Tab-separated table of C-alpha atoms in Angstrom:
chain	number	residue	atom	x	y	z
A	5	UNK	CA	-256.310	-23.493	72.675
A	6	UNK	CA	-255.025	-19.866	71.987
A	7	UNK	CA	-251.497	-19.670	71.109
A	8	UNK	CA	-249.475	-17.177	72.966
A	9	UNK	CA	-248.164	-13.750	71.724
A	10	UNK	CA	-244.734	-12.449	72.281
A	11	UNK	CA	-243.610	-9.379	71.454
A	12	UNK	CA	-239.995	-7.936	70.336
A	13	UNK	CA	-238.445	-4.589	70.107
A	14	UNK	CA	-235.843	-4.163	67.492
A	15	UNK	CA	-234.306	-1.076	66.840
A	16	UNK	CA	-231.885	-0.624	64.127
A	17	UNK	CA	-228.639	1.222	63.522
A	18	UNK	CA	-227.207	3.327	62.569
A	19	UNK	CA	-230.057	5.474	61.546
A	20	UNK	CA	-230.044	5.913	57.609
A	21	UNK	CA	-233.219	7.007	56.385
A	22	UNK	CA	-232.164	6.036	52.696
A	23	UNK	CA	-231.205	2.589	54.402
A	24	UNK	CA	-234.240	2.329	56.283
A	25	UNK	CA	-236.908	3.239	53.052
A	26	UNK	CA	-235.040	0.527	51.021
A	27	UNK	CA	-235.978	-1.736	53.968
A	28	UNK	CA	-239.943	-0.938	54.264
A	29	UNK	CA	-240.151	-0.386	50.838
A	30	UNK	CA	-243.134	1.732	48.868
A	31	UNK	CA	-245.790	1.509	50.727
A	32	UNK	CA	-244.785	-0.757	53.222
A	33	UNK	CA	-244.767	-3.143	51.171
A	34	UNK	CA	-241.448	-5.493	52.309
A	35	UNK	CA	-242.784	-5.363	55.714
A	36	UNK	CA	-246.229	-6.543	54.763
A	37	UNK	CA	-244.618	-9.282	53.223
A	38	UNK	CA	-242.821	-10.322	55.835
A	39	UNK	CA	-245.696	-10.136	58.137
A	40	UNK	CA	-248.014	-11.990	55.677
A	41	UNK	CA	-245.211	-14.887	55.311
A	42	UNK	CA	-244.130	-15.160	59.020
A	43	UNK	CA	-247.731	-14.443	60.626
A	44	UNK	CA	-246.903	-11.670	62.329
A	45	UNK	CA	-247.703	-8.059	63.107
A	46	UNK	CA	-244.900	-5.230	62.691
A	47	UNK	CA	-245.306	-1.513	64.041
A	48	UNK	CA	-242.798	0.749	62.763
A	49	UNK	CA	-241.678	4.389	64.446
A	50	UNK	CA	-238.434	5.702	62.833
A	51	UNK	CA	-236.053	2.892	63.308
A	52	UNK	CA	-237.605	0.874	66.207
A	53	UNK	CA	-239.634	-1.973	65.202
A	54	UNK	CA	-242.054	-3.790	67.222
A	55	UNK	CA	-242.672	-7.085	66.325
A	56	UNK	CA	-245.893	-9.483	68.049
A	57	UNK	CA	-246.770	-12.623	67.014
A	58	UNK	CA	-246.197	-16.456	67.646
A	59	UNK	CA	-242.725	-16.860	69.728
A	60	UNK	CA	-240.493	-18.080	66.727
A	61	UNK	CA	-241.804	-16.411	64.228
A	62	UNK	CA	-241.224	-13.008	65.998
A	63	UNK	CA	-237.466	-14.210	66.333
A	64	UNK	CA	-237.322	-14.806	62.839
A	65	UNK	CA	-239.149	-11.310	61.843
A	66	UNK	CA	-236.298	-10.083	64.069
A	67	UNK	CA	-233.622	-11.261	62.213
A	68	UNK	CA	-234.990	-10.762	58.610
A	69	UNK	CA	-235.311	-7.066	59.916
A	70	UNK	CA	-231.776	-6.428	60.999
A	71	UNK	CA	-230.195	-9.083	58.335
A	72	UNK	CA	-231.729	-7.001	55.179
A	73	UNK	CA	-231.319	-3.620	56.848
A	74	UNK	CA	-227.371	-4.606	57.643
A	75	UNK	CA	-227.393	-5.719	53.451
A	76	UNK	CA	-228.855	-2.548	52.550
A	77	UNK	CA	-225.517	-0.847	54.588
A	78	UNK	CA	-222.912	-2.846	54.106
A	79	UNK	CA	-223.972	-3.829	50.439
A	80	UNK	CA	-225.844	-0.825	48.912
A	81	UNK	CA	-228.161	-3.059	48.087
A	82	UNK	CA	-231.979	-2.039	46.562
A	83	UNK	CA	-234.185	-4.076	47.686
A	84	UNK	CA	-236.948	-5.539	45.302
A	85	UNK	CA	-240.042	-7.914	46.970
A	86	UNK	CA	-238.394	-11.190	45.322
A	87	UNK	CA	-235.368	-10.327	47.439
A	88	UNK	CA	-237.377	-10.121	50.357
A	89	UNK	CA	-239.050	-13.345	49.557
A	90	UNK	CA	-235.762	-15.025	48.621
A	91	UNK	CA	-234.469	-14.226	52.246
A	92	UNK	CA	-236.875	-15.918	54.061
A	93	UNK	CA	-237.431	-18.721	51.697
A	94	UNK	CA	-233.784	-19.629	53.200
A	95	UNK	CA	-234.452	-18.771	56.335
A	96	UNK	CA	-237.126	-21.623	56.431
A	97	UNK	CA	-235.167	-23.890	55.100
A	98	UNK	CA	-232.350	-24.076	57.814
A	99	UNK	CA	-231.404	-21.858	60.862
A	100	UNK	CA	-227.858	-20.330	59.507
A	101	UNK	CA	-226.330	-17.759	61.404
A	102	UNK	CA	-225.321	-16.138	58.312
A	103	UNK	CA	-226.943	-15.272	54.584
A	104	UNK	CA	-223.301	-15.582	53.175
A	105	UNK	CA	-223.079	-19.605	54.205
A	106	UNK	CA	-226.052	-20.486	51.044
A	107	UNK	CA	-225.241	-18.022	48.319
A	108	UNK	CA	-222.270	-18.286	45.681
A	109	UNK	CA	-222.189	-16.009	42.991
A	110	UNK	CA	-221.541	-16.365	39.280
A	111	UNK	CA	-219.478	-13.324	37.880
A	112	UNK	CA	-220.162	-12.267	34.519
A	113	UNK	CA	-219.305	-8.967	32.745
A	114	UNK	CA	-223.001	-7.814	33.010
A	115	UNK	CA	-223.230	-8.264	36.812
A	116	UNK	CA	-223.777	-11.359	39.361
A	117	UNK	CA	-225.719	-13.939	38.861
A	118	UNK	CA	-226.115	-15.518	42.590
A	119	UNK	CA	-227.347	-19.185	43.801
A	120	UNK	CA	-228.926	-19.313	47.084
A	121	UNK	CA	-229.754	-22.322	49.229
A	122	UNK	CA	-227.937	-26.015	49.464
A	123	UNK	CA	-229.244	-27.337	45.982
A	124	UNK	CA	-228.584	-24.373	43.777
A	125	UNK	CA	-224.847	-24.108	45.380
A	126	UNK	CA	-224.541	-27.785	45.150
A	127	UNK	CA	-225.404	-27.707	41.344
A	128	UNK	CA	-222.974	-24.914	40.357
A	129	UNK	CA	-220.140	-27.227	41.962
A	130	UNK	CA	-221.624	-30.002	40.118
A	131	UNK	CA	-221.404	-28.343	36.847
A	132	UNK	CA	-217.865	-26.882	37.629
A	133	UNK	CA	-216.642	-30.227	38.632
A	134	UNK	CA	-218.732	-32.887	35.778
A	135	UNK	CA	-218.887	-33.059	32.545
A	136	UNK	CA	-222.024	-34.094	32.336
A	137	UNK	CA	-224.832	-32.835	34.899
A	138	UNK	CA	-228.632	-33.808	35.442
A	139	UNK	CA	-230.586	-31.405	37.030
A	140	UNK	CA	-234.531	-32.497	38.260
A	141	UNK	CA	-236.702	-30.236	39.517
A	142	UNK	CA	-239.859	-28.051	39.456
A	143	UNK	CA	-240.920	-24.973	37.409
A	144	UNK	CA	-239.181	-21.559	39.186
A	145	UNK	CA	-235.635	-23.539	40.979
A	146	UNK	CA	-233.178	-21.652	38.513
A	147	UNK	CA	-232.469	-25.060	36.484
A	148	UNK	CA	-231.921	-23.218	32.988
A	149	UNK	CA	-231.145	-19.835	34.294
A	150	UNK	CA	-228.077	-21.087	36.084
A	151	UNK	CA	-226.785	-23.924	33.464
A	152	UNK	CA	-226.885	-20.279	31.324
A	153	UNK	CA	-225.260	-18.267	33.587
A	154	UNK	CA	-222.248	-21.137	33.906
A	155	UNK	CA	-222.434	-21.389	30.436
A	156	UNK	CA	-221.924	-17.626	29.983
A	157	UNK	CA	-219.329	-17.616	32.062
A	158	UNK	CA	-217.069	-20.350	30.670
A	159	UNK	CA	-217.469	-18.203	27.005
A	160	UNK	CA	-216.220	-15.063	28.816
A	161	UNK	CA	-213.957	-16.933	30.457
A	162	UNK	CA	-212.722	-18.396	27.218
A	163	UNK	CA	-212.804	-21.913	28.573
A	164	UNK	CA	-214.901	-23.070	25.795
A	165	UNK	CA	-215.368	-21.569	22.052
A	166	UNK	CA	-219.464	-21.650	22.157
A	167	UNK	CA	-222.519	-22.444	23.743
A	168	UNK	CA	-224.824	-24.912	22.450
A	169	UNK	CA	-228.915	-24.625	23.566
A	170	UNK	CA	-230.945	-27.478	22.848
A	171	UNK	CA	-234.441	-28.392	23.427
A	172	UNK	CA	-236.637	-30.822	22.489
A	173	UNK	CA	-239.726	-29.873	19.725
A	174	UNK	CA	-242.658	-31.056	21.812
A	175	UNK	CA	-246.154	-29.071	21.782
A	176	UNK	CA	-246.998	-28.533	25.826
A	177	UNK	CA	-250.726	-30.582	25.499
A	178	UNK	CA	-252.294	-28.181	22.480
A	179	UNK	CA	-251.227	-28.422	18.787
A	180	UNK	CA	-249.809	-25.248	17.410
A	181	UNK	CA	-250.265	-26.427	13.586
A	182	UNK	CA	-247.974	-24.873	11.008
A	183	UNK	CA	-245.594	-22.768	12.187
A	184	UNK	CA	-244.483	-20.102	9.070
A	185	UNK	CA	-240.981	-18.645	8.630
A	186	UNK	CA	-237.482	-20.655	7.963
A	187	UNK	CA	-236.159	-22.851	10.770
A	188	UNK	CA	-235.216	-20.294	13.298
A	189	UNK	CA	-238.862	-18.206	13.356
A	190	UNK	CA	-240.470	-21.895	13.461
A	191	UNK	CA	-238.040	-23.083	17.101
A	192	UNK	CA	-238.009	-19.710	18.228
A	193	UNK	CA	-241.197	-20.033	20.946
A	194	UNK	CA	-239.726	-23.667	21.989
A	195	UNK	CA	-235.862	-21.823	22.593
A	196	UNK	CA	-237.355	-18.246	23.954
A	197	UNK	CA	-236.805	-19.392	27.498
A	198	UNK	CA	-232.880	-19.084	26.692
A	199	UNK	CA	-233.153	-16.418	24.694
A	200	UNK	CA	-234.740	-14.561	27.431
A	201	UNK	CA	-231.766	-15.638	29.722
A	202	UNK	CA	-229.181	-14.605	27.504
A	203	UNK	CA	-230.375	-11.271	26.866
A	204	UNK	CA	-230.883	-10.552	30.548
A	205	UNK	CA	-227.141	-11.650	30.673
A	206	UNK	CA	-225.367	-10.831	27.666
A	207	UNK	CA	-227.470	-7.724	26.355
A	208	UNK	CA	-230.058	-7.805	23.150
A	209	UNK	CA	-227.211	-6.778	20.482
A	210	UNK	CA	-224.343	-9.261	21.968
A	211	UNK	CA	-226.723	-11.988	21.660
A	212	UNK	CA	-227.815	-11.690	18.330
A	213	UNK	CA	-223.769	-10.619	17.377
A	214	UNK	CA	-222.683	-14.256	18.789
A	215	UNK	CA	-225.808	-16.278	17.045
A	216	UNK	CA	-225.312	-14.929	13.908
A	217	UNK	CA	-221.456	-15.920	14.479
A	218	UNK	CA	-222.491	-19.259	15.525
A	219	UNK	CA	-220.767	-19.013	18.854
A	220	UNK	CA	-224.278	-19.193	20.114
A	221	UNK	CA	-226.214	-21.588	18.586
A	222	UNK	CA	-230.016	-22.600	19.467
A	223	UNK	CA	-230.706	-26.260	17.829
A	224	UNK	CA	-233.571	-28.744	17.533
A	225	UNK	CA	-233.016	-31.737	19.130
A	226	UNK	CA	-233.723	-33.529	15.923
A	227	UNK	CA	-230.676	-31.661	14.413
A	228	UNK	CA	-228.395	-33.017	16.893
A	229	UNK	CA	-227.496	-36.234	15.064
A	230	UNK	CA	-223.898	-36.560	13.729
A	231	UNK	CA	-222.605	-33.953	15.515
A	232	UNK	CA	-219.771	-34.382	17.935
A	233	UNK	CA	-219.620	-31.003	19.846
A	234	UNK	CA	-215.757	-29.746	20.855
A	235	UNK	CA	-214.873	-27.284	23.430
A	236	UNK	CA	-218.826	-26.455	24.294
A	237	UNK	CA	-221.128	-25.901	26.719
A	238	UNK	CA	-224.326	-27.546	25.655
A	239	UNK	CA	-227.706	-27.479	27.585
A	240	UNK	CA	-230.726	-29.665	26.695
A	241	UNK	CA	-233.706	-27.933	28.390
A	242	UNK	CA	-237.099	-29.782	28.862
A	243	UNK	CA	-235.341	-33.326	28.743
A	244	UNK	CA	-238.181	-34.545	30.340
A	245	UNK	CA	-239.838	-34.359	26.725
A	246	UNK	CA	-237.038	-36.507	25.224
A	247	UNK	CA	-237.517	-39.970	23.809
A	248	UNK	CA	-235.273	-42.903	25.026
A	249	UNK	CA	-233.142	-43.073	21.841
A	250	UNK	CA	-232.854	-39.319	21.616
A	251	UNK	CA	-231.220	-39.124	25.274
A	252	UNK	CA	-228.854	-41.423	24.455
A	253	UNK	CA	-227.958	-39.413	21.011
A	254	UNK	CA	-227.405	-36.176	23.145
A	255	UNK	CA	-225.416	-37.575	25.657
A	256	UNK	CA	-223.222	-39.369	23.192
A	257	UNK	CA	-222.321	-36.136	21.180
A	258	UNK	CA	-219.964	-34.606	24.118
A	259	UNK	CA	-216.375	-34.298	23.015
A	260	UNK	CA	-213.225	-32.708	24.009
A	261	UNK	CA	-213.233	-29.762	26.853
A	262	UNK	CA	-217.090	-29.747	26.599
A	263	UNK	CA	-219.571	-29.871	29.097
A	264	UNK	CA	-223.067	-30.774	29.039
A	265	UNK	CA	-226.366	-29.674	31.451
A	266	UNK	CA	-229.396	-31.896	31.156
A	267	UNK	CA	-232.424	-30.141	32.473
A	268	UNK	CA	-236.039	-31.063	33.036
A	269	UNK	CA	-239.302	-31.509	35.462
A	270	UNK	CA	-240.635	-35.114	35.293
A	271	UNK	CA	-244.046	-33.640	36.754
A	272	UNK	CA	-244.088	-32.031	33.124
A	273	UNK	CA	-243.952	-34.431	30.297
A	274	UNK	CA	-245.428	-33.799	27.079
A	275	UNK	CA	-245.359	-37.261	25.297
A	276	UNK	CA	-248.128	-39.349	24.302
A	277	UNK	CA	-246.973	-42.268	26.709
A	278	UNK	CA	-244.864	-40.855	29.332
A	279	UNK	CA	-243.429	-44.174	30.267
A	280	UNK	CA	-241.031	-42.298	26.848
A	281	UNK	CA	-239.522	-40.074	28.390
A	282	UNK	CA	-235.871	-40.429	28.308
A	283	UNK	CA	-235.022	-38.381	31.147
A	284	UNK	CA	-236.329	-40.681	33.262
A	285	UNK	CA	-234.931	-43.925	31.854
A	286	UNK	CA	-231.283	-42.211	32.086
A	287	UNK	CA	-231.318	-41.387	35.792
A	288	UNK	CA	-231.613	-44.757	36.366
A	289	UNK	CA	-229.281	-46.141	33.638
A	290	UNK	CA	-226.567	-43.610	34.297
A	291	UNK	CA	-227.221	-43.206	38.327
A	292	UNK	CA	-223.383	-45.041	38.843
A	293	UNK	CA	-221.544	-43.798	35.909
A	294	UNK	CA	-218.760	-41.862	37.023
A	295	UNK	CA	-218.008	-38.225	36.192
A	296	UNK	CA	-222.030	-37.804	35.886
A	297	UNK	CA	-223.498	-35.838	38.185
A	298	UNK	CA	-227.355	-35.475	39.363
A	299	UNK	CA	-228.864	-32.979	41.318
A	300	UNK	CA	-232.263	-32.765	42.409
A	301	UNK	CA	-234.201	-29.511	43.355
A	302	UNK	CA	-237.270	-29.743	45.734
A	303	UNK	CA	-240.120	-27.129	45.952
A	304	UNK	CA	-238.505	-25.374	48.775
A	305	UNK	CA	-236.335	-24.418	46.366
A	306	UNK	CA	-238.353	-22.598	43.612
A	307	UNK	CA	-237.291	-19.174	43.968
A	308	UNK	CA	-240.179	-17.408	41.811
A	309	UNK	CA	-243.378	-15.777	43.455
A	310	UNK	CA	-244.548	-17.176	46.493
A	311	UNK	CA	-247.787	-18.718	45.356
A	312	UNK	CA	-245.864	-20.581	42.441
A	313	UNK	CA	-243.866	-22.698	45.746
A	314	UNK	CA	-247.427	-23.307	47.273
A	315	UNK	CA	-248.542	-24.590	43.829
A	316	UNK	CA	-245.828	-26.919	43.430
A	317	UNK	CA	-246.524	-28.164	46.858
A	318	UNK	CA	-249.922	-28.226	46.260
A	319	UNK	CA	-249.722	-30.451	43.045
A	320	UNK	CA	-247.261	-32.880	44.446
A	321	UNK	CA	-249.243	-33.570	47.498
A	322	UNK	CA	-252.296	-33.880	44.873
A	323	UNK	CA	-250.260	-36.759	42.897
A	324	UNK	CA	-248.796	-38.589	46.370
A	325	UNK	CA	-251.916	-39.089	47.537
A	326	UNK	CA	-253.588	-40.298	44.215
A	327	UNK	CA	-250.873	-42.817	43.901
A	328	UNK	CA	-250.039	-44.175	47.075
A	329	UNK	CA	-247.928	-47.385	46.611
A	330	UNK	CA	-244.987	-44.707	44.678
């Protein structure tokens, strides 16, 4: 059974040819996205678009036309093809009338650091409203990038003194043997996801100005013992490659006006015996603790290259169907 085409005539306005470049981008290359992800075919004359394909699809096509082209107006916005993606990765994941409704943005002096969809927005409440927050999800959902970005904030903000990155020391399934250097060279591949965060937000020199003041400090896990952390915002990345008895040694070195972000991807443990992992034994220990708060990202919500969504999707369906009775 063929599946009937429709076709749509859009035609945008006002004419901007700036405007309407930063729309099609080089080469065509926006629109050919858009066609690949919504199955459709686009023909483009000045600023009239035709638009053929399944019935809904073409009414979405539609809409992501004249919704980015309106941004690029209204918002001077450049468009970049992970834009473009992240527009209609929303767009398929509920029918809002409006962009604005599934973004919030975090303001630092460097620029805007913006969530999009339900999860992300949910989580930057969560974090502005616990003092301790679990976030679960896959590779490419923003769990790091935005506990930095809130963490970056509340230091520019002056709401707390420093910002405390921890991660577990756990080889990802090959052994790197001896590490040279003191301690910093030897963490610094585990800890480079944060650094890379923090110099996209902070800049190179402010980064390395506020570690070697120790109002940035990247720790072992292992070195967390003892410690009772004051007016902080500490983030444990890669929990999932924590051991039962170290969890419970993070979680209990939160003091006064601190905060704490617990991030990880239970599809990704490193242990021996993941049964270990102390991520997973705390969401269900600390699942009706009060003023702990637990959000959950799906893979509708990674936000990286396309393919790295279908992959996620792809592996999950994999591991459902291998176990059955979870």
């Amino acid at each position: 059974m063929e599946t009937t085409r429709h076709s749509q005539v859009v035609v945008l306005s006002p004419e901007n040819n700036k405007n309407l470049l930063n729309l099609c981008g080089r080469c065509d290359e926006h629109l050919h996205l858009i066609e690949d992800r919504l199955e459709v075919n686009i023909k483009q004359r000045g600023f009239t678009f035709s638009v053929s394909g399944d019935a809904k699809a073409v009414q979405q096509a539609c809409r992501v036309l004249t919704d980015l082209y309106h941004q690029t107006s209204q918002k001077n916005l450049n468009l970049a093809p992970y834009q473009i993606h992240l527009h209609l990765m929303q767009l398929a994941k509920k029918n809002t009338t409006s962009s604005q409704e599934q973004t919030m943005e975090i303001r630092i002096k460097h620029g805007v650091i913006t969530a999009r969809g339900e999860n992300q927005i949910q989580y930057i409440k969560n974090i502005a409203h616990h003092d301790i927050n679990f976030c679960i999800g896959p590779a490419g959902t923003g769990k790091t990038y935005l506990a930095v970005a809130c963490a970056v904030h509340a230091l520019e903000t002056e709401r707390i003194s420093r910002i405390v990155l921890v991660r577990p020391i756990v080889e990802a399934g090959e052994k790197l043997g001896f590490l040279p250097g003191d301690l910093a060279e030897k963490i610094n591949p585990y800890l480079r996801p944060l650094y890379d965060a923090l110099y996209e937000m902070l800049g190179f020199d402010q980064v390395n100005q506020l570690i070697e003041r120790n109002v940035i400090e990247l720790v072992p896990l292992a070195y967390m013992r003892g410690r009772s952390l004051n007016d902080s915002f500490i983030i444990l990345d890669e929990a999932q490659n924590t051991k039962t008895e170290q969890m419970k040694m993070f979680l209990t070195r939160l003091g006064f006006n601190s905060k704490a972000v617990i991030t990880g991807d239970l599809t990704q443990i490193d242990l021996s015996n993941k049964r270990d992992s102390g991520l997973t034994q705390s969401i269900e220990v600390l699942k009706d603790v009060k003023g702990i708060s637990f959000t959950r990202f799906q893979p509708s919500d990674v936000v990286r290259h396309p393919l790295v969504q279908s992959i996620v999707e792809a592996y999950e369906n994999h591991h459902n169907k291998s176990n059955p009775e979870k």
